[in-house]
Coordinates of C-alpha atoms in Angstrom, one line a residue:
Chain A
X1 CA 29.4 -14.9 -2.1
X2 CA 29.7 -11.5 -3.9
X3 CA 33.0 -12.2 -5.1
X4 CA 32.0 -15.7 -6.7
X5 CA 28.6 -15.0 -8.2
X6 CA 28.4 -12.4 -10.8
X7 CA 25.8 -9.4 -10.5
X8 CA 23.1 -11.3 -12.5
X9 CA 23.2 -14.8 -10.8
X10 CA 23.3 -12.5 -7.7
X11 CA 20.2 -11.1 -8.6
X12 CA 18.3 -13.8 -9.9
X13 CA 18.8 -15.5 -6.8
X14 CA 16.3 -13.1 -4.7
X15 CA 12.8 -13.9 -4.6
X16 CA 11.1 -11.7 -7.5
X17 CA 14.4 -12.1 -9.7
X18 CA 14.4 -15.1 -11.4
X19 CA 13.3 -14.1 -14.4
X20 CA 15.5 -11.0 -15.1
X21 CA 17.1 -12.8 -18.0
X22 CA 14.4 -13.2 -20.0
X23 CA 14.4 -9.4 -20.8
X24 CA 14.4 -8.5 -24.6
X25 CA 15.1 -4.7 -23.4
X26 CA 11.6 -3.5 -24.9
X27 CA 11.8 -0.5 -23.0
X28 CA 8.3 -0.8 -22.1
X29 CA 8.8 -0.6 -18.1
X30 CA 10.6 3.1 -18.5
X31 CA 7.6 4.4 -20.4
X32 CA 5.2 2.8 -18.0
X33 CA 7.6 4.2 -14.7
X34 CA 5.2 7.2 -13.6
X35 CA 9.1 7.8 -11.6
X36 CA 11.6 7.2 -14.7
X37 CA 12.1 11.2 -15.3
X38 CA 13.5 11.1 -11.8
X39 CA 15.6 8.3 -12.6
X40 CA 19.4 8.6 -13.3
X41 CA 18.8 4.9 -14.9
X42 CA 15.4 4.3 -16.0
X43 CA 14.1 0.4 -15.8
X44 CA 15.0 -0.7 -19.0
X45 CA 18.8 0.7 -18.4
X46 CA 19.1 -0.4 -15.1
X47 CA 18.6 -4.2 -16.4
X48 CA 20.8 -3.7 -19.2
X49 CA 23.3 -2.2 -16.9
X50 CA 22.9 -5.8 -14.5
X51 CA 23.6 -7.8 -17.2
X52 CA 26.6 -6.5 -18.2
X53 CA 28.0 -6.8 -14.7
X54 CA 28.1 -3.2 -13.4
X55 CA 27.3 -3.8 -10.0
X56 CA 28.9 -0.6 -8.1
X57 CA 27.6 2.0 -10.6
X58 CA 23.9 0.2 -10.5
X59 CA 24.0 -0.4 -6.2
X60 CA 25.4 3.1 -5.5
X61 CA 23.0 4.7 -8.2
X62 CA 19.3 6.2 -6.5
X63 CA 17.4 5.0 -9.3
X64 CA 15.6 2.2 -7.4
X65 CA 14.8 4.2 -4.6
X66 CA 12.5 6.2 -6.7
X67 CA 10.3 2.8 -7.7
X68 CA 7.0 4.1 -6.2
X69 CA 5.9 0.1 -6.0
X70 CA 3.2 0.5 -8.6
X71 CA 3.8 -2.6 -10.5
X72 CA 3.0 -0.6 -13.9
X73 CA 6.3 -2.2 -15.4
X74 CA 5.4 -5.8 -14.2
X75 CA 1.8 -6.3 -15.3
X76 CA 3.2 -4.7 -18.9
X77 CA 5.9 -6.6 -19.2
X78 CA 6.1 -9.2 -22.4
X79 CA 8.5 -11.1 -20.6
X80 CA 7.2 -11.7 -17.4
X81 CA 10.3 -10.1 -15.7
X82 CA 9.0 -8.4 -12.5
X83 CA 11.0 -5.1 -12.7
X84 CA 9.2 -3.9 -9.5
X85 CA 10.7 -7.0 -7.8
X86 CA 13.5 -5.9 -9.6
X87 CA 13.9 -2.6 -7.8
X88 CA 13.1 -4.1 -4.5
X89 CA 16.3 -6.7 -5.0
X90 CA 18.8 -4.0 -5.7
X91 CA 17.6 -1.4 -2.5
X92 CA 17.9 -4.6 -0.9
X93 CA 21.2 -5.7 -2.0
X94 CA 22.7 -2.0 -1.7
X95 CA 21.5 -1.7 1.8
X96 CA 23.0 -4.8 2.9
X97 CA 26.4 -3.9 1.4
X98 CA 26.5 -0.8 2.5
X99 CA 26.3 1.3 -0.9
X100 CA 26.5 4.9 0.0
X101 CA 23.4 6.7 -2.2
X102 CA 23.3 10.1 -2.9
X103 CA 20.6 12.2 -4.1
X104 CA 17.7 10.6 -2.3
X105 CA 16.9 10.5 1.5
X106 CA 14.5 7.8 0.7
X107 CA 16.5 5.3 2.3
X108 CA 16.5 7.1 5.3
X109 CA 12.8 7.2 5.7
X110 CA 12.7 2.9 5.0
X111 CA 15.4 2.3 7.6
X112 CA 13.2 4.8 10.3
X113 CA 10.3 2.3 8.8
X114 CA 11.4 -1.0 9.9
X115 CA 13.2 0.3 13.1
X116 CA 9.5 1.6 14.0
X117 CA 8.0 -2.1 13.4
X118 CA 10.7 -3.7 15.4
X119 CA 10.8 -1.3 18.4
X120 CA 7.0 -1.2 18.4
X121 CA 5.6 -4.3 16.4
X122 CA 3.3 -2.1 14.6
X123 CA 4.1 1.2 12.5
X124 CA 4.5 4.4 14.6
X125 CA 3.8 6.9 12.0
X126 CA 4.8 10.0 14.3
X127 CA 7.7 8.3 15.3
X128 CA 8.8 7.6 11.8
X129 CA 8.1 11.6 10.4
X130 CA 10.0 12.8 13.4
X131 CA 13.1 11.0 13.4
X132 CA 13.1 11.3 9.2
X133 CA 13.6 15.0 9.6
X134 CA 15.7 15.3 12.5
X135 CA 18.1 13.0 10.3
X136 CA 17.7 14.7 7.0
X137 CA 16.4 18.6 7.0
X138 CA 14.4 19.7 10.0
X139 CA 13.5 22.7 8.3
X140 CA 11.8 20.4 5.4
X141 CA 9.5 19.7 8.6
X142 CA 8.5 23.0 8.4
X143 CA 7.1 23.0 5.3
X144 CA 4.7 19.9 6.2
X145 CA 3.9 21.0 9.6
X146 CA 0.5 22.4 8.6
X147 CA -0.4 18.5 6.7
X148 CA 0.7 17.2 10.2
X149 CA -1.0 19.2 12.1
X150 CA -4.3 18.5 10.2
X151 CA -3.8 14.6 10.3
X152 CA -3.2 15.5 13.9
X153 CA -6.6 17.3 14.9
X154 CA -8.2 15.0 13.0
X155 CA -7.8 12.2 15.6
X156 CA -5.4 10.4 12.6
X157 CA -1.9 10.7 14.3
X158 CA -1.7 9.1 17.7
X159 CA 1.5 10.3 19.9
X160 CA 1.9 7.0 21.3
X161 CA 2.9 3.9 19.9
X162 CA 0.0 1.2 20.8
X163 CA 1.5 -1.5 23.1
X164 CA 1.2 -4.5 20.9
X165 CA 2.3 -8.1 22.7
X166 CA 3.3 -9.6 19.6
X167 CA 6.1 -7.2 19.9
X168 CA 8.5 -10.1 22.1
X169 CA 7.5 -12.9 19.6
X170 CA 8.7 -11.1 16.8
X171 CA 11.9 -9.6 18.0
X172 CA 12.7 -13.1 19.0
X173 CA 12.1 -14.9 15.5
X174 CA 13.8 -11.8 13.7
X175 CA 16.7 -12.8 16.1
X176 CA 16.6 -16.8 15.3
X177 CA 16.2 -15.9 11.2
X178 CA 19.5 -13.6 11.8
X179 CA 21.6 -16.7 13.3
X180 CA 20.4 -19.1 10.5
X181 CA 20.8 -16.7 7.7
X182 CA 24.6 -16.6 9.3
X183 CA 25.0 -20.2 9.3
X184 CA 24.1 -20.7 6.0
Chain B
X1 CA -23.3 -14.7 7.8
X2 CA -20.2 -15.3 6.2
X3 CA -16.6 -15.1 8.7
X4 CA -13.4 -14.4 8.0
X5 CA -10.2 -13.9 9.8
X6 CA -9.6 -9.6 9.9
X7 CA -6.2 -8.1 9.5
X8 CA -6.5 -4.3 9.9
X9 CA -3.1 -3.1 8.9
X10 CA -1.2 -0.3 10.9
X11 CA -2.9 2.5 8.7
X12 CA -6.2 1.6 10.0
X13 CA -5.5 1.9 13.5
X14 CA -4.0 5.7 12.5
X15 CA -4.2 8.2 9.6
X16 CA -6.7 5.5 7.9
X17 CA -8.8 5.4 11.3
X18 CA -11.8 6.4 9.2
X19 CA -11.3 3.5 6.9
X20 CA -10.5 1.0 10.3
X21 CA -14.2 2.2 11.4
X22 CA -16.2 2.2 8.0
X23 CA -14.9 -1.4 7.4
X24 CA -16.5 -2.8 10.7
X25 CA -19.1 -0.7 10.2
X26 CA -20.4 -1.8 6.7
X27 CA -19.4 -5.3 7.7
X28 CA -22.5 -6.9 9.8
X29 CA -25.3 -4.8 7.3
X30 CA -23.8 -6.9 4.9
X31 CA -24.0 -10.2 6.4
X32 CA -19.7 -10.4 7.0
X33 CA -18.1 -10.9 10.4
X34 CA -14.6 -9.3 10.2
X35 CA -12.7 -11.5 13.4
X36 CA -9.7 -9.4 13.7
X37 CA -6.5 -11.7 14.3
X38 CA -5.3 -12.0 17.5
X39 CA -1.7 -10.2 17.9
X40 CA -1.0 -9.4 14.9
X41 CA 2.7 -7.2 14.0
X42 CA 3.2 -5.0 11.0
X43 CA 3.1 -7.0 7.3
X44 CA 6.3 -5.7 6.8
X45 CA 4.7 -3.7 3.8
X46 CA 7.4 -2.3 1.0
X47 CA 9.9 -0.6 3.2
X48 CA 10.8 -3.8 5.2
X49 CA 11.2 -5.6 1.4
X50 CA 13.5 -2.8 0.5
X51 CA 16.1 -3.2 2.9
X52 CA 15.8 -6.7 3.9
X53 CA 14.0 -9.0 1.7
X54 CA 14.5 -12.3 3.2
X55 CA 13.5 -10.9 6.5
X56 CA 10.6 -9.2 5.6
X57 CA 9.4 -12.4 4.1
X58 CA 9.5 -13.8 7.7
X59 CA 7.7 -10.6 9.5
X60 CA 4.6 -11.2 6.8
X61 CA 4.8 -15.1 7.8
X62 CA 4.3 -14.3 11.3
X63 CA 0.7 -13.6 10.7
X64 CA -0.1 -15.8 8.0
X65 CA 1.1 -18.5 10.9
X66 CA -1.5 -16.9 13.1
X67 CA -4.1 -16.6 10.3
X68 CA -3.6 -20.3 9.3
X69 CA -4.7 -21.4 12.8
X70 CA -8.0 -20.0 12.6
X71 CA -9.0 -22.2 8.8
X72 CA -10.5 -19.0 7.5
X73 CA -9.5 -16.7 5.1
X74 CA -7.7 -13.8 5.7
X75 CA -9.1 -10.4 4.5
X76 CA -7.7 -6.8 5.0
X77 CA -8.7 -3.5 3.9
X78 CA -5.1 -2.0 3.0
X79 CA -4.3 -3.0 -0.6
X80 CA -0.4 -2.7 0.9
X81 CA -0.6 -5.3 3.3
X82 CA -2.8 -7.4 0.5
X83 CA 0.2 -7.3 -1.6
X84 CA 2.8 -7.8 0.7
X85 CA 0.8 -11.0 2.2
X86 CA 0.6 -12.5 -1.3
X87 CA 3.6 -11.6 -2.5
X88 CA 5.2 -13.4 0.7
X89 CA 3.2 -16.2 0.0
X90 CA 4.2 -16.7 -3.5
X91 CA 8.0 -16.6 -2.6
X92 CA 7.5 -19.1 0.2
X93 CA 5.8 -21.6 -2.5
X94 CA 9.0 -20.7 -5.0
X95 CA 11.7 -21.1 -3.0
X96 CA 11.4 -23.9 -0.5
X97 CA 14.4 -23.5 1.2
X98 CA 12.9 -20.0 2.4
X99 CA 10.3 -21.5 3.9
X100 CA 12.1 -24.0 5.6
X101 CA 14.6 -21.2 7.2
X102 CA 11.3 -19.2 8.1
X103 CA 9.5 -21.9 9.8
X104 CA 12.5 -22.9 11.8
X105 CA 12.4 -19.5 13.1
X106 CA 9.1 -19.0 13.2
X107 CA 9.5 -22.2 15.8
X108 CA 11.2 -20.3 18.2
X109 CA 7.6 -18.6 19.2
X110 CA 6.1 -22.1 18.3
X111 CA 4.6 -21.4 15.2
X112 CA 4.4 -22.5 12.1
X113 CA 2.7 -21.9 8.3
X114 CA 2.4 -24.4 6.0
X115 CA 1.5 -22.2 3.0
X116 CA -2.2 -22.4 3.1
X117 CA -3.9 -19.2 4.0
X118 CA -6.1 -17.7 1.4
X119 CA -5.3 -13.7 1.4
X120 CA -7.8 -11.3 0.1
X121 CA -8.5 -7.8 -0.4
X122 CA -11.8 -6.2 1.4
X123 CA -12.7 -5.0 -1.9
X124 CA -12.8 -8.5 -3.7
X125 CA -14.6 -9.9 -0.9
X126 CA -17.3 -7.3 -1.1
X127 CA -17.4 -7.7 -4.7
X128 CA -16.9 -11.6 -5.4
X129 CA -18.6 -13.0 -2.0
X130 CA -21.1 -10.2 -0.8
X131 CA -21.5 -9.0 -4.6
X132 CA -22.8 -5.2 -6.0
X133 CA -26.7 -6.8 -6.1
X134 CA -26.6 -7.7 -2.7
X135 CA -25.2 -4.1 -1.5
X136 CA -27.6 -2.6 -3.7
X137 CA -30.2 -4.5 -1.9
X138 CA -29.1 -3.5 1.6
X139 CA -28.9 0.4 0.6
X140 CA -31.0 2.8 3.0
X141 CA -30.2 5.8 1.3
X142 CA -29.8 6.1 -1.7
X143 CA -26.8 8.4 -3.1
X144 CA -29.1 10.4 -5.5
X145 CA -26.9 9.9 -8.5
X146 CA -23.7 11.9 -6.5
X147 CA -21.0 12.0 -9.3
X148 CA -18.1 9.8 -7.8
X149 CA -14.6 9.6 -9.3
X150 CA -13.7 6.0 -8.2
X151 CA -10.0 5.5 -7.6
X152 CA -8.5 2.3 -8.1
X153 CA -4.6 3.3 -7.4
X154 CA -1.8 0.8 -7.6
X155 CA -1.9 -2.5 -5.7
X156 CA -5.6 -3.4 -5.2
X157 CA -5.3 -4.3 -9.1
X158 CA -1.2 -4.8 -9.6
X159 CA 0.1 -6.9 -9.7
X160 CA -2.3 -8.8 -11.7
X161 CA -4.1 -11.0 -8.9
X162 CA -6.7 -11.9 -11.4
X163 CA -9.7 -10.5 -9.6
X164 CA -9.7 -7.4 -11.7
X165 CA -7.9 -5.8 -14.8
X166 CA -4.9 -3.9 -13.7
X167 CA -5.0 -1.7 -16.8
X168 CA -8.7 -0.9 -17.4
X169 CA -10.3 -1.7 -13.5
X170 CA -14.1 -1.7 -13.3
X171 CA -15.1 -3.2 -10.2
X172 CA -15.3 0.5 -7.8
X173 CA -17.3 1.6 -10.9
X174 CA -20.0 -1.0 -10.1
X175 CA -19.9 -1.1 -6.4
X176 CA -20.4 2.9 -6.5
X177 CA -23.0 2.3 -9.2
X178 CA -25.0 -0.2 -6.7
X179 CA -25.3 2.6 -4.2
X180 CA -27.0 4.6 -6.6
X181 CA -24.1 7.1 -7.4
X182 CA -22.6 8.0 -10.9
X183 CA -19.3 6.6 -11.2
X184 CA -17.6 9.4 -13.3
X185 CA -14.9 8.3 -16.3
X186 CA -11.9 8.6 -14.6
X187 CA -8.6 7.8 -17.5
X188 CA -6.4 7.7 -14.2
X189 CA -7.9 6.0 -12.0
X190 CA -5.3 3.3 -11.5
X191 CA -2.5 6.0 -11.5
X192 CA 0.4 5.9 -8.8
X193 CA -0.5 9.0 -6.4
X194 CA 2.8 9.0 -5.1
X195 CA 2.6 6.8 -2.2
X196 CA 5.3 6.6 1.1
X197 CA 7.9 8.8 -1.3
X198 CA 5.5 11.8 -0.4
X199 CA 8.2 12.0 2.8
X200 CA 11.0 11.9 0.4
X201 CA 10.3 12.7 -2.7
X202 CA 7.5 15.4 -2.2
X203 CA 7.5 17.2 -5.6
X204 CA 7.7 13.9 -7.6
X205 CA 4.5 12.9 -5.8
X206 CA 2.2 16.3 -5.8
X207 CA 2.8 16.1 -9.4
X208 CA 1.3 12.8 -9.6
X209 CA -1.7 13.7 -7.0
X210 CA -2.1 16.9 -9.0
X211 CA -2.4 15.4 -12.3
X212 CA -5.1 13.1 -10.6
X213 CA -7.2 15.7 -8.8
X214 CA -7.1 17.7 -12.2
X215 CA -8.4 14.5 -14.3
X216 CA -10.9 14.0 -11.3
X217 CA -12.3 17.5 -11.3
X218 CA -12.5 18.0 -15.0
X219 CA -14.6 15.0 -15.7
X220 CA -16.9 16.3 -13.1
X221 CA -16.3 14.6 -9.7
X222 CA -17.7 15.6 -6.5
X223 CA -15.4 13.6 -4.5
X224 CA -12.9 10.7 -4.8
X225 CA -13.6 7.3 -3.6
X226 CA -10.6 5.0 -2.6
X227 CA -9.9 1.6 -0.8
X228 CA -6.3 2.5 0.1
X229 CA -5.1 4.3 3.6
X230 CA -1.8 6.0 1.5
X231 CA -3.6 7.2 -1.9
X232 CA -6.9 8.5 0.9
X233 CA -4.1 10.7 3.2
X234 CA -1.9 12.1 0.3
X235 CA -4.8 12.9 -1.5
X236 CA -6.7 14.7 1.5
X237 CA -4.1 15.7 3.6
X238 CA -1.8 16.8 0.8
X239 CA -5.0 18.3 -1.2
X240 CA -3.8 21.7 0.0
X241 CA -0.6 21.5 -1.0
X242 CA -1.3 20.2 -4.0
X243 CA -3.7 23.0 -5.3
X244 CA -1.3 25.7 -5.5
X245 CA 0.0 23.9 -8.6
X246 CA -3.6 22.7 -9.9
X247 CA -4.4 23.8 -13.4
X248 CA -7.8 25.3 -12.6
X249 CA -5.4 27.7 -10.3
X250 CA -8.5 27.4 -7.6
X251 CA -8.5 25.3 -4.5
X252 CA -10.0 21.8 -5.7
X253 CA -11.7 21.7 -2.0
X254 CA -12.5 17.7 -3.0
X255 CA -14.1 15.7 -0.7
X256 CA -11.6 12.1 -0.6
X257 CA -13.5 9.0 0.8
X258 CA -12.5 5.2 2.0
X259 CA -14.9 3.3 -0.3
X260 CA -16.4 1.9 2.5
X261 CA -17.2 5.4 4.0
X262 CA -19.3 5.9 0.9
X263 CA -20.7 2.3 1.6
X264 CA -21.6 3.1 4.7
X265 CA -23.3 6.2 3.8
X266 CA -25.9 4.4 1.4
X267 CA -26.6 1.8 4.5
X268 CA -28.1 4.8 6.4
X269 CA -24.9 4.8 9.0
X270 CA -24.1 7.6 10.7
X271 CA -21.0 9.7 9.7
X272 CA -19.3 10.1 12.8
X273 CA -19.6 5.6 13.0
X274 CA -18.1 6.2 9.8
X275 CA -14.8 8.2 11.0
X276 CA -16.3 11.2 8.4
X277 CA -15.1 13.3 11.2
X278 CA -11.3 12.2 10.4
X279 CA -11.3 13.2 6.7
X280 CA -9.7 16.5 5.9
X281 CA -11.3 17.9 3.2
X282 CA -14.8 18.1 4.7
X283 CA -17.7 16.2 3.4
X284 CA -20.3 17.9 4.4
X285 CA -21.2 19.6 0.9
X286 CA -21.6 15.7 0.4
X287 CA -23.6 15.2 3.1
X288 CA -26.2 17.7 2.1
X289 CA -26.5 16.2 -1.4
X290 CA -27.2 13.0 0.2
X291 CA -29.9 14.2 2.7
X292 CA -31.5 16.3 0.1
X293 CA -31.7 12.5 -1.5
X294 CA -33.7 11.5 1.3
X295 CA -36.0 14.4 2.0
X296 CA -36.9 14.4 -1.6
X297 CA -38.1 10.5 -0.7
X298 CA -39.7 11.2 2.2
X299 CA -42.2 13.8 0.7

């Protein structure tokens, strides 16, 4: 599908995208982003940059991994284009197609996120932290040990994942969704 | 009494424990019966969105299916999961096809959602159905004018959901208010405090919590009030952290509270019934001021 569409149809496709084309590149959603410093290609780039097709440099680039999910950009907007939803499309479509990103570990933690819901149903938060720095810089644990710590002796970081029954259900309609998205 | 179909959210069974025990706490002084939803998985909430959209979609739709069966409305105390719900709901009405693909796996554990339930945010429902006057009117103990900085953060009021006005919030200002606390001018409260990127993105977020602290402390706060289980741990359980780089170059030692600890308080509950035992920075200077409050009456 990839090769057919181009990057804007592709993106205008995902729920939250439909309205990319309406941008009159303002600039309004950079100087809202509390994260655009951070950002090798603030908001108002990073749409530009779509519609003018330049898929690898914008799905390989961390920019959208820094969106803190905020929604300053969307409820400023003029045009009604959703530039958080925005953000969550292209983590999405760079995941999925396997974009190597460099300069973020964000990723990481997201992936360590949704493996915790489907192993356990619920979010494991222990789980998560732990496996986050074993992948990326155990030493960075160190420096967070004593926050940690505090959440844990304040009876607000349980060890063990609660056993949740809705666990089954899920992993089998996550399994059915997979097969259909496949056949279609 | 007024029912309505409970969804706690992870958060509240965890590091927002004290905000999972406030809200049933505060809930039957007020006339609410919070029926928690049998069985319920993970939202999804933004991480799931991020890597997989479409599937995320369907992990949110798994509880709206269960919701849906019980007619009521569904509330929940995490602003995440309020967002994540009505965003879900909102793709499943614009794309069709979606929700045709979700309910034909959603079949496989015999469910299905037709699109109906009503989400809403604890903090709407106390303010649109249970309403300031009437918390007012339940309040034990008054809070003897403690100056409160109420923060709104990000997704209780954005995207715009219409309840209240993501640029200029006032709602927190009048539920604090009812309890007989100052709410404070606050210019940021409805600032991003950094959220989940605290993991992996620490500096870019203690530069955000610090600049909020510092806005909070300077306009005179005594503690922070917030409805949301991320923006309650960074700011408490970061709060250390954080003051190495504050501008007052002094530990902010700033007391941060689930709004419906502070609730809770002015109902006369006790603080451990509250989860006050869970929060970091300790209340207790709080506390005092409060019980001062009440001596002062009783004399």
């Amino acid at each position: 599908m990839a090769d057919m569409t181009s990057f804007i149809d592709e993106v205008a496709a995902t729920p939250g995208g439909e309205h990319i084309r309406s941008c009159i590149q303002c600039g309004i959603c950079s100087g809202a982003c509390p994260a655009a410093n951070e950002m090798e290609y603030p908001p108002r780039k990073i749409i530009a940059m779509i519609r003018a097709g330049m898929r690898d440099e914008v799905l390989s680039s961390s920019s959208m991994w820094h969106c803190l999910s905020c929604y300053m950009c969307t409820v400023r907007c003029p045009r009604g284009v959703k530039p958080t939803d925005i953000a969550h499309t292209l983590e999405y479509l760079a995941y999925q197609q396997g974009f190597k990103v460099k300069g973020t570990t964000t990723p990481v933690m997201y992936q360590n996120f949704v493996n915790s819901i489907k192993g356990n149903g619920r979010v494991h938060e222990v789980g998560i932290m732990l496996r986050y720095y074993l992948t990326t810089n155990p030493l960075a644990a160190l420096k967070v040990l004593p926050v940690g710590l505090s959440l844990f002796f304040h009876k607000r970081l349980p060890l063990l994942p609660k056993g949740v029954k809705g666990r089954e259900d899920l992993a089998k309609i996550i399994q059915k969704f997979k097969e259909i998205e496949a056949r279609s | 009494m007024k029912h309505y179909c409970y969804f706690p959210g992870c958060s509240a069974e965890a590091t927002a424990i004290g905000l999972g025990l406030s809200a049933q706490a505060i809930a039957k002084p007020l006339d609410i019966e919070l029926i928690e939803l049998e069985d319920w998985t993970c939202c999804g909430s933004t991480p799931y969105g991020s890597l997989d959209k479409l599937e995320s979609i369907l992990v949110a739709a798994r509880n709206l299916a269960l919701a849906e069966k019980t007619g009521l409305d569904m509330v929940t105390p995490c602003p995440s999961c309020f967002v994540t719900f009505y965003q879900a709901n909102l793709y499943l009405k614009e794309h069709p096809q979606l929700m045709a693909q979700v309910n034909e796996a959603l079949a496989v554990a015999n469910l299905v959602y037709n699109g109906n339930v009503h989400v809403r945010d604890l903090m709407e429902v106390l303010f649109n159905d249970v309403t300031p006057e009437v918390i007012a009117s339940r309040v034990q103990r008054g809070l003897n004018g403690l100056k409160v900085a109420p923060y709104y953060g990000c997704q209780m009021v954005r995207p715009d959901y219409g309840f209240d006005d993501p640029e200029f919030p006032q709602s927190l200002d009048r539920m604090v208010e009812s309890l007989g606390a100052e709410a404070v001018p606050f210019p940021l409260k409805n600032h991003c405090c950094g959220g989940a990127l605290v993991i992996s993105e620490q500096s870019l977020a203690v530069d955000l919590m610090r600049k909020l602290l510092d806005n909070a402390v300077e306009n005179g706060a005594e503690c922070i009030v917030a409805p949301c289980p991320l923006c309650q741990m960074n700011l408490d359980a970061y709060q250390s952290i954080v003051s190495v780089y504050s501008k007052f170059k002094t530990d902010y030692n700033l007391p941060i509270l689930f709004v419906t600890q502070l609730i809770g308080l002015a109902l006369g509950i006790d603080p451990k019934s509250l989860g006050l035992n869970t929060n970091i920075v300790s209340p207790g200077r709080l506390l005092d001021h409060i019980s001062k409050a009440g001596a002062k009456r009783g004399t």
